[in-house]
Coordinates of C-alpha atoms in Angstrom, one line a residue:
M1 CA -0.5 -85.8 -13.3
S2 CA 1.0 -82.4 -15.0
L3 CA -0.5 -79.2 -13.9
T4 CA -1.0 -76.7 -16.4
L5 CA -1.8 -72.9 -16.3
E6 CA -2.8 -72.4 -19.3
R7 CA -4.3 -68.7 -20.1
G8 CA -7.8 -68.7 -21.0
V9 CA -8.6 -72.4 -18.5
P10 CA -11.4 -71.4 -16.3
Q11 CA -10.2 -70.6 -12.7
E12 CA -11.6 -73.2 -10.9
E13 CA -10.4 -76.1 -13.1
R14 CA -6.6 -74.2 -12.2
R15 CA -7.6 -75.0 -8.8
K16 CA -8.3 -78.5 -9.2
S17 CA -5.2 -78.7 -10.8
L18 CA -3.3 -77.3 -8.3
G19 CA -4.8 -80.2 -5.8
G20 CA -2.7 -82.5 -7.9
L21 CA 0.5 -81.2 -6.9
T22 CA 2.8 -83.4 -4.7
D23 CA 5.8 -82.4 -4.5
W24 CA 5.7 -80.3 -1.1
D25 CA 9.7 -79.7 -0.8
A26 CA 9.5 -77.9 -4.0
A27 CA 6.5 -75.8 -3.2
R28 CA 8.4 -74.6 0.0
I29 CA 10.5 -73.3 -1.5
F30 CA 8.4 -71.9 -3.8
L31 CA 6.9 -69.8 -0.6
E32 CA 10.4 -69.1 0.5
V33 CA 11.2 -67.1 -2.1
V34 CA 7.6 -65.2 -2.4
R35 CA 8.0 -64.3 1.1
C36 CA 11.8 -63.1 0.8
G37 CA 11.4 -61.5 -2.5
S38 CA 14.4 -62.7 -4.2
F39 CA 16.1 -66.2 -4.5
R40 CA 19.4 -65.3 -2.4
S41 CA 17.5 -64.2 0.9
A42 CA 15.5 -67.4 0.1
A43 CA 18.8 -69.5 -0.4
E44 CA 20.2 -67.8 3.5
R45 CA 16.9 -68.5 5.1
L46 CA 16.5 -72.3 3.9
D47 CA 20.3 -73.3 4.2
L48 CA 20.5 -73.8 0.4
S49 CA 22.8 -72.9 -2.1
I50 CA 21.0 -70.0 -4.8
N51 CA 21.5 -72.6 -7.6
V52 CA 19.7 -75.2 -5.7
V53 CA 16.8 -72.8 -5.3
R54 CA 17.1 -71.5 -8.7
R55 CA 17.2 -75.1 -10.1
R56 CA 13.8 -76.3 -7.7
I57 CA 11.8 -73.5 -9.0
D58 CA 12.6 -73.7 -12.5
D59 CA 11.7 -77.8 -11.7
F60 CA 8.4 -76.2 -9.9
E61 CA 7.5 -74.1 -12.8
R62 CA 7.8 -77.3 -15.1
Q63 CA 5.5 -78.9 -13.3
V64 CA 2.9 -76.4 -12.6
G65 CA 3.0 -75.4 -16.5
A66 CA 3.5 -71.7 -15.9
T67 CA 5.7 -69.0 -15.3
L68 CA 5.6 -68.1 -11.6
F69 CA 8.1 -65.1 -11.2
T70 CA 9.5 -62.3 -13.4
R71 CA 12.8 -61.7 -12.5
D72 CA 14.9 -58.2 -12.6
V73 CA 17.9 -56.5 -10.9
H74 CA 15.4 -55.6 -7.9
G75 CA 14.3 -59.0 -7.4
T76 CA 11.5 -61.3 -8.2
H77 CA 7.9 -60.6 -9.0
L78 CA 4.9 -62.9 -9.3
T79 CA 3.0 -63.3 -12.6
D80 CA -0.8 -63.5 -11.9
E81 CA -0.1 -67.7 -12.4
G82 CA 2.5 -67.2 -9.5
A83 CA -0.3 -65.8 -7.2
M84 CA -2.7 -68.4 -8.0
V85 CA -0.2 -71.1 -7.1
V86 CA 0.8 -69.0 -4.1
S87 CA -2.7 -69.3 -2.3
A88 CA -2.9 -73.5 -3.6
V89 CA 0.4 -73.6 -1.6
E90 CA -0.8 -71.6 1.4
R91 CA -3.3 -74.2 1.8
M92 CA -1.3 -77.2 1.4
E93 CA 1.6 -75.6 3.9
T94 CA -1.7 -75.1 6.5
A95 CA -2.9 -78.4 6.0
A96 CA 0.7 -80.2 6.3
F97 CA 0.9 -78.6 9.7
D98 CA -2.1 -79.0 10.7
L99 CA -1.3 -82.8 10.0
M100 CA 1.7 -82.8 11.6
R101 CA 0.7 -81.2 14.8
A102 CA -2.5 -83.9 14.8
S103 CA -0.2 -86.9 14.8
N104 CA 2.1 -85.2 17.6
S105 CA -1.0 -84.9 19.7
V106 CA -2.2 -88.7 19.6
N107 CA 1.4 -89.7 21.5
S108 CA 0.2 -88.6 25.1
T109 CA 3.9 -89.7 26.5
I110 CA 5.7 -86.6 27.2
S111 CA 9.1 -87.7 25.3
G112 CA 10.4 -86.9 22.0
E113 CA 11.6 -83.5 20.2
V114 CA 10.8 -79.9 21.1
R115 CA 12.1 -77.1 18.9
V116 CA 13.3 -74.2 20.7
A117 CA 14.0 -70.8 18.6
V118 CA 15.5 -68.0 20.8
T119 CA 17.3 -64.6 20.7
E120 CA 21.1 -65.5 21.0
G121 CA 22.0 -63.8 24.1
L122 CA 19.4 -65.3 25.8
G123 CA 19.9 -68.6 24.5
T124 CA 23.4 -68.9 25.1
F125 CA 23.3 -66.7 28.3
W126 CA 20.2 -67.8 30.7
V127 CA 18.0 -70.6 28.9
A128 CA 20.7 -73.4 27.8
P129 CA 22.4 -73.2 31.4
R130 CA 19.6 -73.8 32.8
L131 CA 18.0 -76.5 30.9
V132 CA 19.8 -79.3 32.9
E133 CA 16.8 -78.1 35.7
F134 CA 14.4 -78.9 32.8
Q135 CA 16.3 -82.4 31.7
R136 CA 16.0 -83.9 35.4
S137 CA 12.4 -83.6 35.1
Y138 CA 11.9 -84.8 31.8
P139 CA 14.7 -87.2 30.3
N140 CA 13.2 -88.4 27.8
I141 CA 12.5 -84.8 25.7
L142 CA 14.8 -83.3 23.8
V143 CA 15.3 -79.8 23.5
D144 CA 16.5 -78.6 19.7
L145 CA 17.7 -74.9 21.2
H146 CA 18.0 -72.9 18.3
C147 CA 19.7 -69.4 18.8
A148 CA 19.7 -66.7 16.5
M149 CA 18.6 -63.4 16.2
R150 CA 16.2 -63.8 13.6
S151 CA 12.6 -64.4 14.9
A152 CA 11.2 -68.0 14.1
D153 CA 7.6 -68.1 13.0
V154 CA 5.3 -71.0 15.0
S155 CA 2.7 -70.6 12.6
R156 CA 4.8 -71.8 9.6
H157 CA 6.1 -74.7 11.8
E158 CA 9.8 -73.1 12.2
A159 CA 9.9 -73.7 15.9
D160 CA 7.2 -75.4 18.3
V161 CA 8.4 -72.8 20.7
A162 CA 10.1 -69.3 20.4
I163 CA 11.3 -66.2 22.3
H164 CA 11.7 -62.8 20.8
L165 CA 12.2 -59.3 21.8
S166 CA 9.3 -58.0 20.0
Q167 CA 5.9 -58.9 19.4
P168 CA 5.2 -61.1 16.8
A169 CA 2.5 -59.8 14.6
S170 CA 1.3 -63.6 13.7
L171 CA -2.6 -63.9 14.2
D172 CA -2.2 -67.4 14.8
A173 CA 0.3 -68.0 17.4
K174 CA -0.4 -67.7 21.1
L175 CA 1.6 -65.1 22.9
V176 CA 2.9 -64.9 26.4
R177 CA 4.7 -61.7 27.8
L178 CA 7.9 -63.5 29.7
G179 CA 9.1 -60.3 31.0
R180 CA 11.5 -57.5 30.3
M181 CA 14.7 -57.2 29.7
H182 CA 16.9 -53.7 30.2
L183 CA 20.1 -52.9 28.4
M184 CA 22.9 -50.7 29.5
F185 CA 26.4 -49.8 29.3
F186 CA 29.1 -51.9 30.8
A187 CA 33.0 -52.3 30.2
S188 CA 35.9 -54.7 31.7
E189 CA 37.9 -53.2 34.5
A190 CA 41.2 -53.5 32.3
Y191 CA 39.5 -51.0 30.0
I192 CA 38.2 -48.6 32.7
A193 CA 42.1 -49.0 34.2
A194 CA 43.4 -47.9 31.1
H195 CA 41.0 -45.5 29.3
G196 CA 38.5 -44.4 32.0
A197 CA 35.1 -44.9 33.0
P198 CA 33.0 -42.9 30.1
K199 CA 29.9 -40.8 32.1
S200 CA 27.6 -39.8 29.2
F201 CA 27.4 -40.1 25.7
A202 CA 30.0 -37.2 25.0
D203 CA 32.4 -39.0 27.0
L204 CA 31.5 -41.8 24.4
T205 CA 33.0 -40.3 21.5
R206 CA 36.0 -40.3 23.2
H207 CA 36.3 -44.3 23.7
R208 CA 36.4 -47.3 21.4
M209 CA 33.2 -49.3 21.3
V210 CA 31.9 -52.5 20.7
L211 CA 28.4 -53.0 18.8
Q212 CA 26.0 -55.8 18.4
S213 CA 24.3 -54.9 15.3
A214 CA 20.8 -57.3 15.1
D215 CA 17.4 -56.3 13.5
Q216 CA 15.4 -57.3 16.4
T217 CA 17.0 -54.8 18.8
A218 CA 17.2 -51.9 16.0
T219 CA 20.8 -51.0 16.2
K220 CA 21.6 -49.1 13.5
E221 CA 18.7 -46.9 14.4
L222 CA 19.6 -46.6 18.2
F223 CA 23.7 -45.9 17.4
E224 CA 22.3 -42.9 14.9
S225 CA 19.7 -41.4 17.6
F226 CA 22.6 -41.3 20.3
F227 CA 25.4 -39.9 18.2
P228 CA 24.1 -37.7 15.4
G229 CA 26.7 -36.7 12.8
F230 CA 28.8 -39.8 13.6
S231 CA 29.5 -42.8 11.5
Q232 CA 29.7 -46.2 12.9
R233 CA 33.8 -46.0 11.8
D234 CA 34.4 -43.1 13.7
L235 CA 33.6 -44.8 17.3
L236 CA 33.6 -48.2 16.7
A237 CA 36.4 -51.1 17.1
M238 CA 34.6 -54.2 16.5
R239 CA 31.2 -54.9 15.3
T240 CA 29.7 -58.3 15.6
N241 CA 26.3 -60.0 14.8
V242 CA 26.0 -62.1 17.9
S243 CA 26.1 -61.6 21.6
S244 CA 28.3 -64.2 23.0
A245 CA 31.6 -62.6 20.7
N246 CA 30.3 -59.5 21.7
Y247 CA 30.5 -59.9 25.4
W248 CA 33.8 -61.6 25.1
A249 CA 35.4 -58.7 23.0
V250 CA 34.2 -56.2 26.0
A251 CA 35.0 -58.6 28.8
N252 CA 38.6 -59.1 27.1
G253 CA 38.9 -55.2 27.0
A254 CA 38.5 -54.0 23.5
G255 CA 35.9 -51.5 24.1
V256 CA 32.4 -50.3 25.9
G257 CA 29.7 -52.0 25.1
V258 CA 26.0 -52.4 25.7
F259 CA 24.1 -55.5 27.4
P260 CA 21.4 -57.1 29.3
T261 CA 22.0 -56.2 33.2
Y262 CA 21.9 -59.4 34.1
T263 CA 25.2 -59.6 32.4
Y264 CA 26.9 -58.4 35.4
A265 CA 26.4 -61.8 36.7
L266 CA 28.5 -63.3 34.1
G267 CA 31.6 -61.3 35.4
G268 CA 34.2 -59.8 33.4
V269 CA 32.1 -56.6 32.8
V270 CA 31.0 -53.6 35.2
P271 CA 28.0 -51.4 34.6
L272 CA 29.0 -48.2 33.6
D273 CA 27.3 -44.9 35.2
I274 CA 25.9 -43.4 31.7
E275 CA 22.2 -42.4 31.8
F276 CA 21.1 -45.1 29.1
R277 CA 18.1 -47.4 29.6
R278 CA 16.5 -49.7 27.2
P279 CA 13.9 -52.2 27.8
F280 CA 12.7 -54.5 25.5
D281 CA 9.7 -57.2 26.1
I282 CA 10.4 -60.6 26.0
W283 CA 7.6 -62.7 24.8
L284 CA 6.9 -66.0 24.0
S285 CA 4.9 -67.8 21.2
Y286 CA 3.6 -71.0 19.9
H287 CA 0.7 -72.6 17.6
P288 CA -2.4 -73.7 19.5
G289 CA -2.3 -77.1 17.8
S290 CA 1.3 -77.3 19.6
G291 CA 0.5 -76.4 22.8
R292 CA -1.8 -79.1 23.1
I293 CA 0.9 -81.5 22.5
P294 CA 2.1 -83.0 26.4
R295 CA 6.0 -82.1 25.8
V296 CA 5.4 -78.9 24.0
R297 CA 3.3 -78.0 26.7
R298 CA 5.8 -78.8 29.4
T299 CA 8.5 -77.0 27.9
I300 CA 6.3 -73.9 27.2
D301 CA 5.2 -73.9 31.1
W302 CA 8.9 -74.5 32.1
L303 CA 10.0 -71.9 29.9
V304 CA 7.5 -69.0 31.6
E305 CA 8.9 -70.0 35.0
A306 CA 12.5 -69.7 34.2
F307 CA 11.8 -65.9 33.3
N308 CA 9.2 -65.1 36.4
P309 CA 10.1 -61.6 37.1
A310 CA 9.1 -62.4 40.5
K311 CA 12.0 -64.7 41.2
F312 CA 14.5 -63.1 38.8
P313 CA 14.7 -59.3 39.1
W314 CA 16.5 -58.7 36.0
F315 CA 13.5 -59.6 34.1
R316 CA 11.4 -57.3 35.8
D317 CA 9.0 -53.9 34.1
E318 CA 10.9 -51.8 36.3
F319 CA 14.7 -51.4 36.0
V320 CA 16.8 -53.2 38.8
H321 CA 20.6 -52.2 38.5
P322 CA 22.9 -54.6 38.9
G323 CA 24.4 -53.6 41.8
E324 CA 21.3 -54.1 43.8
F325 CA 20.7 -57.8 42.3
K326 CA 22.3 -59.4 45.5
A327 CA 19.6 -57.6 47.6
V328 CA 16.7 -58.1 45.9
Y329 CA 17.2 -61.6 44.4
M330 CA 17.5 -64.9 47.4
G331 CA 18.5 -67.8 44.5
E332 CA 21.5 -69.6 44.1
S333 CA 24.6 -67.7 43.0
L334 CA 24.1 -65.4 39.8
T335 CA 27.3 -66.6 38.6
H336 CA 26.4 -70.3 38.3
L337 CA 22.4 -69.1 37.5
F338 CA 24.0 -67.6 34.0
G339 CA 26.3 -70.2 33.1
G340 CA 29.2 -67.9 33.9
F341 CA 32.5 -68.5 35.1
S342 CA 33.7 -67.3 38.5
T343 CA 36.4 -64.7 38.8
E344 CA 36.7 -65.2 42.4
G345 CA 40.8 -66.5 43.2
R346 CA 42.2 -65.5 39.6

């Protein structure tokens, strides 16, 4: 059935015609363009080329029979007809996700795939090295671990479970506060031997720095507040978008960097005595429907325990200096726990 949105057609009839929409993939791309505000941003988020996004929107507009966007140098803007389609497609999205969750809930066996989204640093250095524990208990669950600094929206089914460094705003998601991550300055022993150890922010202006740029940690705003009058070009030796590259650069002597306190356990870097503490609460989110699926429920329970501040002092609300870890932590080797590489004997 051809869907039309001709002017003068009563609104109720327009709604009925939208009910025949069957091209969910094009509708999904349409929603992403609306939410991102531009074709380019939507293409990046969907991992598609911008030409594919434009072509699918053109096809969608022809199917609907109306112009849904106006375009200018500032981005895309919904027409009145486009706003009506948004409402209809969002109802389709909700129904599709409900159907998906319902079908998953029917299968009570603890097997299948669970998509876990987590910030890149926590995913690389904390969750991934410890997933072997989970696999021993649930060998039939495939964990699809997506590590990125962009938060995943579980209400839009971007992941079954997501871990964030700021409280998600979604009203449809269940939230669990896992603990707190504390940031401080680190450098390698080789860098300190060559350039000395900075003791203050004033000292840092005479050193080289490595910076991880990430929206969730408001890096740009932090830099400007701590180094007023300086540009990043004045102080930075390197800037990267991921925690792993940031860590390896500092561990190999590129400069001074900011890391969670637990980074000390990875080896290669030592904490600096600069009066700087930056906490970030760690949040877990999931859709209530997904939480009733056995395999997702087991994954959630394991993740909550994996960040248990009572067992792992680096996730406590209060700051614990890395030098105190051995005194307050009674578990297995820290280097092994974090998937680090022992430097003993080297």
